[in-house]
Amino acid sequence: MIFSVLALLSLLVSVCIRKRVYALIAQAFNCLFEAMYDFFIGAYTGAFLSIINLTRTMIFIKRERFAKMLYIGVLLIFESITVVNCILTYQGLISLLPTIGSIIRTFCLWQTNMTLMRISGITTAIFYGLYYLYYQSSFMIIGEIILLFVSIYSIYIHDFKKERI
């Protein structure tokens, strides 16, 4: 239970932060805690995705160290790993939910646009929320609902409200 609380808190922080590097650091902690939690509940597709996502996020933090073409290759590698993970840990159609959520999140984190990172909080909340609904993980479902609303609020505050001022 403690890992799910820590995962939720770090994910909520990641969608509220304005600076990309700090948001990605918070996202990395989310991936670590979520991997631990998923292993404990037997959600292996989600657990392996979280480990992949942790590695991805650590690389994305260092974006400026990569040439543009190499960085595109990094995106394609991580998207491919996500698909292969789904194939290897497939437990029925339910395995597609975190895979789709992770593919969208990877693309959004790969970008420098913080609006996309906040939008990916919405997609993550929907796909992972349904995944945890299947595994009857009440706390994580509540967490994904909170993430959904915090992401919407964060988009309003950081992206829409500032444009109207």
mmCIF file with all atom_site columns, C-alpha atoms in Angstrom:
data_model
loop_
_atom_site.group_PDB
_atom_site.id
_atom_site.type_symbol
_atom_site.label_atom_id
_atom_site.label_alt_id
_atom_site.label_comp_id
_atom_site.label_asym_id
_atom_site.label_entity_id
_atom_site.label_seq_id
_atom_site.pdbx_PDB_ins_code
_atom_site.Cartn_x
_atom_site.Cartn_y
_atom_site.Cartn_z
_atom_site.occupancy
_atom_site.B_iso_or_equiv
_atom_site.pdbx_formal_charge
_atom_site.auth_seq_id
_atom_site.auth_comp_id
_atom_site.auth_asym_id
_atom_site.auth_atom_id
_atom_site.pdbx_PDB_model_num
ATOM 1   C CA . MET A 1 1   ? 0.000   0.000   0.000   1.00 0.00 ? 1   MET A CA 1
ATOM 2   C CA . ILE A 1 2   ? 2.835   2.414   0.798   1.00 0.00 ? 2   ILE A CA 1
ATOM 3   C CA . PHE A 1 3   ? 4.230   2.066   -2.738  1.00 0.00 ? 3   PHE A CA 1
ATOM 4   C CA . SER A 1 4   ? 0.867   2.958   -4.245  1.00 0.00 ? 4   SER A CA 1
ATOM 5   C CA . VAL A 1 5   ? 0.644   6.093   -2.074  1.00 0.00 ? 5   VAL A CA 1
ATOM 6   C CA . LEU A 1 6   ? 4.165   7.150   -3.053  1.00 0.00 ? 6   LEU A CA 1
ATOM 7   C CA . ALA A 1 7   ? 3.459   6.409   -6.731  1.00 0.00 ? 7   ALA A CA 1
ATOM 8   C CA . LEU A 1 8   ? 0.319   8.528   -6.646  1.00 0.00 ? 8   LEU A CA 1
ATOM 9   C CA . LEU A 1 9   ? 1.956   11.451  -4.884  1.00 0.00 ? 9   LEU A CA 1
ATOM 10  C CA . SER A 1 10  ? 4.916   11.560  -7.233  1.00 0.00 ? 10  SER A CA 1
ATOM 11  C CA . LEU A 1 11  ? 2.655   11.314  -10.284 1.00 0.00 ? 11  LEU A CA 1
ATOM 12  C CA . LEU A 1 12  ? 0.441   14.143  -9.052  1.00 0.00 ? 12  LEU A CA 1
ATOM 13  C CA . VAL A 1 13  ? 3.489   16.296  -8.437  1.00 0.00 ? 13  VAL A CA 1
ATOM 14  C CA . SER A 1 14  ? 4.830   15.528  -11.928 1.00 0.00 ? 14  SER A CA 1
ATOM 15  C CA . VAL A 1 15  ? 1.786   16.983  -13.703 1.00 0.00 ? 15  VAL A CA 1
ATOM 16  C CA . CYS A 1 16  ? 1.779   20.131  -11.565 1.00 0.00 ? 16  CYS A CA 1
ATOM 17  C CA . ILE A 1 17  ? 5.420   21.138  -11.969 1.00 0.00 ? 17  ILE A CA 1
ATOM 18  C CA . ARG A 1 18  ? 6.204   23.775  -14.594 1.00 0.00 ? 18  ARG A CA 1
ATOM 19  C CA . LYS A 1 19  ? 9.821   22.837  -15.351 1.00 0.00 ? 19  LYS A CA 1
ATOM 20  C CA . ARG A 1 20  ? 10.285  19.740  -17.538 1.00 0.00 ? 20  ARG A CA 1
ATOM 21  C CA . VAL A 1 21  ? 13.362  18.287  -15.793 1.00 0.00 ? 21  VAL A CA 1
ATOM 22  C CA . TYR A 1 22  ? 11.764  18.421  -12.344 1.00 0.00 ? 22  TYR A CA 1
ATOM 23  C CA . ALA A 1 23  ? 8.525   16.987  -13.695 1.00 0.00 ? 23  ALA A CA 1
ATOM 24  C CA . LEU A 1 24  ? 10.482  14.099  -15.228 1.00 0.00 ? 24  LEU A CA 1
ATOM 25  C CA . ILE A 1 25  ? 12.317  13.457  -11.944 1.00 0.00 ? 25  ILE A CA 1
ATOM 26  C CA . ALA A 1 26  ? 8.967   13.217  -10.160 1.00 0.00 ? 26  ALA A CA 1
ATOM 27  C CA . GLN A 1 27  ? 7.766   10.938  -12.971 1.00 0.00 ? 27  GLN A CA 1
ATOM 28  C CA . ALA A 1 28  ? 10.823  8.690   -12.462 1.00 0.00 ? 28  ALA A CA 1
ATOM 29  C CA . PHE A 1 29  ? 9.912   8.237   -8.793  1.00 0.00 ? 29  PHE A CA 1
ATOM 30  C CA . ASN A 1 30  ? 6.372   7.404   -9.866  1.00 0.00 ? 30  ASN A CA 1
ATOM 31  C CA . CYS A 1 31  ? 7.667   4.674   -12.189 1.00 0.00 ? 31  CYS A CA 1
ATOM 32  C CA . LEU A 1 32  ? 9.838   3.167   -9.459  1.00 0.00 ? 32  LEU A CA 1
ATOM 33  C CA . PHE A 1 33  ? 7.080   3.063   -6.854  1.00 0.00 ? 33  PHE A CA 1
ATOM 34  C CA . GLU A 1 34  ? 4.489   1.829   -9.334  1.00 0.00 ? 34  GLU A CA 1
ATOM 35  C CA . ALA A 1 35  ? 6.768   -1.038  -10.421 1.00 0.00 ? 35  ALA A CA 1
ATOM 36  C CA . MET A 1 36  ? 7.130   -2.169  -6.817  1.00 0.00 ? 36  MET A CA 1
ATOM 37  C CA . TYR A 1 37  ? 3.389   -1.984  -6.230  1.00 0.00 ? 37  TYR A CA 1
ATOM 38  C CA . ASP A 1 38  ? 2.510   -3.813  -9.459  1.00 0.00 ? 38  ASP A CA 1
ATOM 39  C CA . PHE A 1 39  ? 4.871   -6.682  -8.645  1.00 0.00 ? 39  PHE A CA 1
ATOM 40  C CA . PHE A 1 40  ? 3.187   -7.091  -5.265  1.00 0.00 ? 40  PHE A CA 1
ATOM 41  C CA . ILE A 1 41  ? -0.307  -7.343  -6.780  1.00 0.00 ? 41  ILE A CA 1
ATOM 42  C CA . GLY A 1 42  ? 0.764   -9.610  -9.650  1.00 0.00 ? 42  GLY A CA 1
ATOM 43  C CA . ALA A 1 43  ? 0.166   -7.045  -12.401 1.00 0.00 ? 43  ALA A CA 1
ATOM 44  C CA . TYR A 1 44  ? 3.275   -8.052  -14.327 1.00 0.00 ? 44  TYR A CA 1
ATOM 45  C CA . THR A 1 45  ? 2.561   -6.173  -17.569 1.00 0.00 ? 45  THR A CA 1
ATOM 46  C CA . GLY A 1 46  ? 2.241   -2.978  -15.542 1.00 0.00 ? 46  GLY A CA 1
ATOM 47  C CA . ALA A 1 47  ? 5.304   -3.790  -13.425 1.00 0.00 ? 47  ALA A CA 1
ATOM 48  C CA . PHE A 1 48  ? 7.573   -4.384  -16.394 1.00 0.00 ? 48  PHE A CA 1
ATOM 49  C CA . LEU A 1 49  ? 6.177   -1.302  -18.131 1.00 0.00 ? 49  LEU A CA 1
ATOM 50  C CA . SER A 1 50  ? 6.999   0.748   -15.049 1.00 0.00 ? 50  SER A CA 1
ATOM 51  C CA . ILE A 1 51  ? 10.608  -0.454  -15.133 1.00 0.00 ? 51  ILE A CA 1
ATOM 52  C CA . ILE A 1 52  ? 10.804  0.348   -18.847 1.00 0.00 ? 52  ILE A CA 1
ATOM 53  C CA . ASN A 1 53  ? 9.208   3.730   -18.164 1.00 0.00 ? 53  ASN A CA 1
ATOM 54  C CA . LEU A 1 54  ? 11.691  4.444   -15.367 1.00 0.00 ? 54  LEU A CA 1
ATOM 55  C CA . THR A 1 55  ? 14.584  3.839   -17.752 1.00 0.00 ? 55  THR A CA 1
ATOM 56  C CA . ARG A 1 56  ? 12.875  5.909   -20.458 1.00 0.00 ? 56  ARG A CA 1
ATOM 57  C CA . THR A 1 57  ? 12.282  8.812   -18.107 1.00 0.00 ? 57  THR A CA 1
ATOM 58  C CA . MET A 1 58  ? 15.877  8.812   -16.881 1.00 0.00 ? 58  MET A CA 1
ATOM 59  C CA . ILE A 1 59  ? 17.054  9.060   -20.497 1.00 0.00 ? 59  ILE A CA 1
ATOM 60  C CA . PHE A 1 60  ? 14.520  11.774  -21.342 1.00 0.00 ? 60  PHE A CA 1
ATOM 61  C CA . ILE A 1 61  ? 15.866  13.865  -18.451 1.00 0.00 ? 61  ILE A CA 1
ATOM 62  C CA . LYS A 1 62  ? 19.176  13.972  -20.342 1.00 0.00 ? 62  LYS A CA 1
ATOM 63  C CA . ARG A 1 63  ? 17.565  14.964  -23.666 1.00 0.00 ? 63  ARG A CA 1
ATOM 64  C CA . GLU A 1 64  ? 20.129  17.650  -24.471 1.00 0.00 ? 64  GLU A CA 1
ATOM 65  C CA . ARG A 1 65  ? 22.927  15.054  -24.539 1.00 0.00 ? 65  ARG A CA 1
ATOM 66  C CA . PHE A 1 66  ? 21.460  13.349  -27.606 1.00 0.00 ? 66  PHE A CA 1
ATOM 67  C CA . ALA A 1 67  ? 21.641  14.375  -31.256 1.00 0.00 ? 67  ALA A CA 1
ATOM 68  C CA . LYS A 1 68  ? 18.193  14.921  -32.768 1.00 0.00 ? 68  LYS A CA 1
ATOM 69  C CA . MET A 1 69  ? 18.222  11.745  -34.902 1.00 0.00 ? 69  MET A CA 1
ATOM 70  C CA . LEU A 1 70  ? 19.503  9.654   -32.010 1.00 0.00 ? 70  LEU A CA 1
ATOM 71  C CA . TYR A 1 71  ? 16.780  11.045  -29.766 1.00 0.00 ? 71  TYR A CA 1
ATOM 72  C CA . ILE A 1 72  ? 14.140  10.019  -32.332 1.00 0.00 ? 72  ILE A CA 1
ATOM 73  C CA . GLY A 1 73  ? 15.704  6.551   -32.265 1.00 0.00 ? 73  GLY A CA 1
ATOM 74  C CA . VAL A 1 74  ? 15.429  6.508   -28.457 1.00 0.00 ? 74  VAL A CA 1
ATOM 75  C CA . LEU A 1 75  ? 11.696  7.179   -28.773 1.00 0.00 ? 75  LEU A CA 1
ATOM 76  C CA . LEU A 1 76  ? 11.248  4.362   -31.285 1.00 0.00 ? 76  LEU A CA 1
ATOM 77  C CA . ILE A 1 77  ? 13.256  1.947   -29.140 1.00 0.00 ? 77  ILE A CA 1
ATOM 78  C CA . PHE A 1 78  ? 11.138  2.617   -26.052 1.00 0.00 ? 78  PHE A CA 1
ATOM 79  C CA . GLU A 1 79  ? 7.876   2.428   -27.966 1.00 0.00 ? 79  GLU A CA 1
ATOM 80  C CA . SER A 1 80  ? 9.016   -0.908  -29.434 1.00 0.00 ? 80  SER A CA 1
ATOM 81  C CA . ILE A 1 81  ? 10.056  -2.241  -26.027 1.00 0.00 ? 81  ILE A CA 1
ATOM 82  C CA . THR A 1 82  ? 6.613   -1.341  -24.702 1.00 0.00 ? 82  THR A CA 1
ATOM 83  C CA . VAL A 1 83  ? 4.922   -3.322  -27.489 1.00 0.00 ? 83  VAL A CA 1
ATOM 84  C CA . VAL A 1 84  ? 7.249   -6.305  -27.018 1.00 0.00 ? 84  VAL A CA 1
ATOM 85  C CA . ASN A 1 85  ? 6.583   -6.214  -23.271 1.00 0.00 ? 85  ASN A CA 1
ATOM 86  C CA . CYS A 1 86  ? 2.866   -6.396  -23.956 1.00 0.00 ? 86  CYS A CA 1
ATOM 87  C CA . ILE A 1 87  ? 3.367   -9.421  -26.187 1.00 0.00 ? 87  ILE A CA 1
ATOM 88  C CA . LEU A 1 88  ? 5.608   -11.213 -23.655 1.00 0.00 ? 88  LEU A CA 1
ATOM 89  C CA . THR A 1 89  ? 3.450   -10.497 -20.586 1.00 0.00 ? 89  THR A CA 1
ATOM 90  C CA . TYR A 1 90  ? 0.090   -10.664 -22.334 1.00 0.00 ? 90  TYR A CA 1
ATOM 91  C CA . GLN A 1 91  ? -2.706  -11.643 -19.942 1.00 0.00 ? 91  GLN A CA 1
ATOM 92  C CA . GLY A 1 92  ? -5.623  -10.920 -22.246 1.00 0.00 ? 92  GLY A CA 1
ATOM 93  C CA . LEU A 1 93  ? -7.044  -7.672  -23.559 1.00 0.00 ? 93  LEU A CA 1
ATOM 94  C CA . ILE A 1 94  ? -6.460  -6.069  -20.165 1.00 0.00 ? 94  ILE A CA 1
ATOM 95  C CA . SER A 1 95  ? -2.741  -5.971  -21.012 1.00 0.00 ? 95  SER A CA 1
ATOM 96  C CA . LEU A 1 96  ? -3.462  -3.523  -23.816 1.00 0.00 ? 96  LEU A CA 1
ATOM 97  C CA . LEU A 1 97  ? -4.632  -0.790  -21.437 1.00 0.00 ? 97  LEU A CA 1
ATOM 98  C CA . PRO A 1 98  ? -1.325  0.007   -19.713 1.00 0.00 ? 98  PRO A CA 1
ATOM 99  C CA . THR A 1 99  ? 0.462   -0.567  -23.009 1.00 0.00 ? 99  THR A CA 1
ATOM 100 C CA . ILE A 1 100 ? -1.613  2.068   -24.818 1.00 0.00 ? 100 ILE A CA 1
ATOM 101 C CA . GLY A 1 101 ? -1.310  4.431   -21.859 1.00 0.00 ? 101 GLY A CA 1
ATOM 102 C CA . SER A 1 102 ? 2.435   3.930   -21.787 1.00 0.00 ? 102 SER A CA 1
ATOM 103 C CA . ILE A 1 103 ? 2.845   4.487   -25.537 1.00 0.00 ? 103 ILE A CA 1
ATOM 104 C CA . ILE A 1 104 ? 0.983   7.794   -25.306 1.00 0.00 ? 104 ILE A CA 1
ATOM 105 C CA . ARG A 1 105 ? 2.865   8.837   -22.167 1.00 0.00 ? 105 ARG A CA 1
ATOM 106 C CA . THR A 1 106 ? 6.236   7.987   -23.723 1.00 0.00 ? 106 THR A CA 1
ATOM 107 C CA . PHE A 1 107 ? 5.522   10.149  -26.747 1.00 0.00 ? 107 PHE A CA 1
ATOM 108 C CA . CYS A 1 108 ? 4.328   13.048  -24.593 1.00 0.00 ? 108 CYS A CA 1
ATOM 109 C CA . LEU A 1 109 ? 7.318   12.875  -22.219 1.00 0.00 ? 109 LEU A CA 1
ATOM 110 C CA . TRP A 1 110 ? 9.652   12.693  -25.202 1.00 0.00 ? 110 TRP A CA 1
ATOM 111 C CA . GLN A 1 111 ? 8.419   16.134  -26.284 1.00 0.00 ? 111 GLN A CA 1
ATOM 112 C CA . THR A 1 112 ? 9.542   19.338  -24.588 1.00 0.00 ? 112 THR A CA 1
ATOM 113 C CA . ASN A 1 113 ? 5.982   20.693  -24.509 1.00 0.00 ? 113 ASN A CA 1
ATOM 114 C CA . MET A 1 114 ? 4.758   20.648  -20.900 1.00 0.00 ? 114 MET A CA 1
ATOM 115 C CA . THR A 1 115 ? 1.137   20.863  -22.074 1.00 0.00 ? 115 THR A CA 1
ATOM 116 C CA . LEU A 1 116 ? 1.543   17.441  -23.677 1.00 0.00 ? 116 LEU A CA 1
ATOM 117 C CA . MET A 1 117 ? 3.005   16.083  -20.447 1.00 0.00 ? 117 MET A CA 1
ATOM 118 C CA . ARG A 1 118 ? -0.040  17.316  -18.551 1.00 0.00 ? 118 ARG A CA 1
ATOM 119 C CA . ILE A 1 119 ? -2.400  15.899  -21.207 1.00 0.00 ? 119 ILE A CA 1
ATOM 120 C CA . SER A 1 120 ? -0.668  12.548  -20.855 1.00 0.00 ? 120 SER A CA 1
ATOM 121 C CA . GLY A 1 121 ? -1.730  12.633  -17.208 1.00 0.00 ? 121 GLY A CA 1
ATOM 122 C CA . ILE A 1 122 ? -5.310  12.425  -18.476 1.00 0.00 ? 122 ILE A CA 1
ATOM 123 C CA . THR A 1 123 ? -4.626  9.510   -20.809 1.00 0.00 ? 123 THR A CA 1
ATOM 124 C CA . THR A 1 124 ? -2.583  7.734   -18.145 1.00 0.00 ? 124 THR A CA 1
ATOM 125 C CA . ALA A 1 125 ? -5.419  8.148   -15.662 1.00 0.00 ? 125 ALA A CA 1
ATOM 126 C CA . ILE A 1 126 ? -7.954  6.648   -18.050 1.00 0.00 ? 126 ILE A CA 1
ATOM 127 C CA . PHE A 1 127 ? -5.953  3.650   -19.297 1.00 0.00 ? 127 PHE A CA 1
ATOM 128 C CA . TYR A 1 128 ? -4.271  2.756   -16.018 1.00 0.00 ? 128 TYR A CA 1
ATOM 129 C CA . GLY A 1 129 ? -7.476  3.448   -14.085 1.00 0.00 ? 129 GLY A CA 1
ATOM 130 C CA . LEU A 1 130 ? -9.281  0.810   -16.135 1.00 0.00 ? 130 LEU A CA 1
ATOM 131 C CA . TYR A 1 131 ? -6.307  -1.544  -15.713 1.00 0.00 ? 131 TYR A CA 1
ATOM 132 C CA . TYR A 1 132 ? -6.409  -1.201  -11.926 1.00 0.00 ? 132 TYR A CA 1
ATOM 133 C CA . LEU A 1 133 ? -10.179 -1.554  -11.969 1.00 0.00 ? 133 LEU A CA 1
ATOM 134 C CA . TYR A 1 134 ? -9.638  -5.003  -13.474 1.00 0.00 ? 134 TYR A CA 1
ATOM 135 C CA . TYR A 1 135 ? -7.156  -5.864  -10.697 1.00 0.00 ? 135 TYR A CA 1
ATOM 136 C CA . GLN A 1 136 ? -9.584  -4.443  -8.117  1.00 0.00 ? 136 GLN A CA 1
ATOM 137 C CA . SER A 1 137 ? -6.973  -2.113  -6.696  1.00 0.00 ? 137 SER A CA 1
ATOM 138 C CA . SER A 1 138 ? -9.244  0.411   -5.015  1.00 0.00 ? 138 SER A CA 1
ATOM 139 C CA . PHE A 1 139 ? -6.535  2.815   -3.948  1.00 0.00 ? 139 PHE A CA 1
ATOM 140 C CA . MET A 1 140 ? -4.943  2.975   -7.396  1.00 0.00 ? 140 MET A CA 1
ATOM 141 C CA . ILE A 1 141 ? -8.364  3.525   -8.989  1.00 0.00 ? 141 ILE A CA 1
ATOM 142 C CA . ILE A 1 142 ? -8.961  6.432   -6.627  1.00 0.00 ? 142 ILE A CA 1
ATOM 143 C CA . GLY A 1 143 ? -5.455  7.651   -7.403  1.00 0.00 ? 143 GLY A CA 1
ATOM 144 C CA . GLU A 1 144 ? -6.075  7.585   -11.146 1.00 0.00 ? 144 GLU A CA 1
ATOM 145 C CA . ILE A 1 145 ? -9.324  9.503   -10.677 1.00 0.00 ? 145 ILE A CA 1
ATOM 146 C CA . ILE A 1 146 ? -7.440  12.104  -8.636  1.00 0.00 ? 146 ILE A CA 1
ATOM 147 C CA . LEU A 1 147 ? -4.757  12.220  -11.343 1.00 0.00 ? 147 LEU A CA 1
ATOM 148 C CA . LEU A 1 148 ? -7.449  12.824  -13.950 1.00 0.00 ? 148 LEU A CA 1
ATOM 149 C CA . PHE A 1 149 ? -8.841  15.824  -12.089 1.00 0.00 ? 149 PHE A CA 1
ATOM 150 C CA . VAL A 1 150 ? -5.431  17.217  -11.095 1.00 0.00 ? 150 VAL A CA 1
ATOM 151 C CA . SER A 1 151 ? -4.249  16.942  -14.716 1.00 0.00 ? 151 SER A CA 1
ATOM 152 C CA . ILE A 1 152 ? -7.334  18.759  -15.991 1.00 0.00 ? 152 ILE A CA 1
ATOM 153 C CA . TYR A 1 153 ? -6.891  21.453  -13.329 1.00 0.00 ? 153 TYR A CA 1
ATOM 154 C CA . SER A 1 154 ? -3.167  21.754  -14.092 1.00 0.00 ? 154 SER A CA 1
ATOM 155 C CA . ILE A 1 155 ? -3.881  22.179  -17.808 1.00 0.00 ? 155 ILE A CA 1
ATOM 156 C CA . TYR A 1 156 ? -6.410  24.877  -16.976 1.00 0.00 ? 156 TYR A CA 1
ATOM 157 C CA . ILE A 1 157 ? -4.037  26.742  -14.640 1.00 0.00 ? 157 ILE A CA 1
ATOM 158 C CA . HIS A 1 158 ? -0.823  26.425  -16.666 1.00 0.00 ? 158 HIS A CA 1
ATOM 159 C CA . ASP A 1 159 ? -2.074  26.391  -20.238 1.00 0.00 ? 159 ASP A CA 1
ATOM 160 C CA . PHE A 1 160 ? -5.504  27.979  -20.616 1.00 0.00 ? 160 PHE A CA 1
ATOM 161 C CA . LYS A 1 161 ? -5.705  30.501  -17.808 1.00 0.00 ? 161 LYS A CA 1
ATOM 162 C CA . LYS A 1 162 ? -2.306  32.070  -18.556 1.00 0.00 ? 162 LYS A CA 1
ATOM 163 C CA . GLU A 1 163 ? -3.271  32.551  -22.220 1.00 0.00 ? 163 GLU A CA 1
ATOM 164 C CA . ARG A 1 164 ? -6.359  34.546  -21.239 1.00 0.00 ? 164 ARG A CA 1
ATOM 165 C CA . ILE A 1 165 ? -4.492  36.925  -18.931 1.00 0.00 ? 165 ILE A CA 1
#
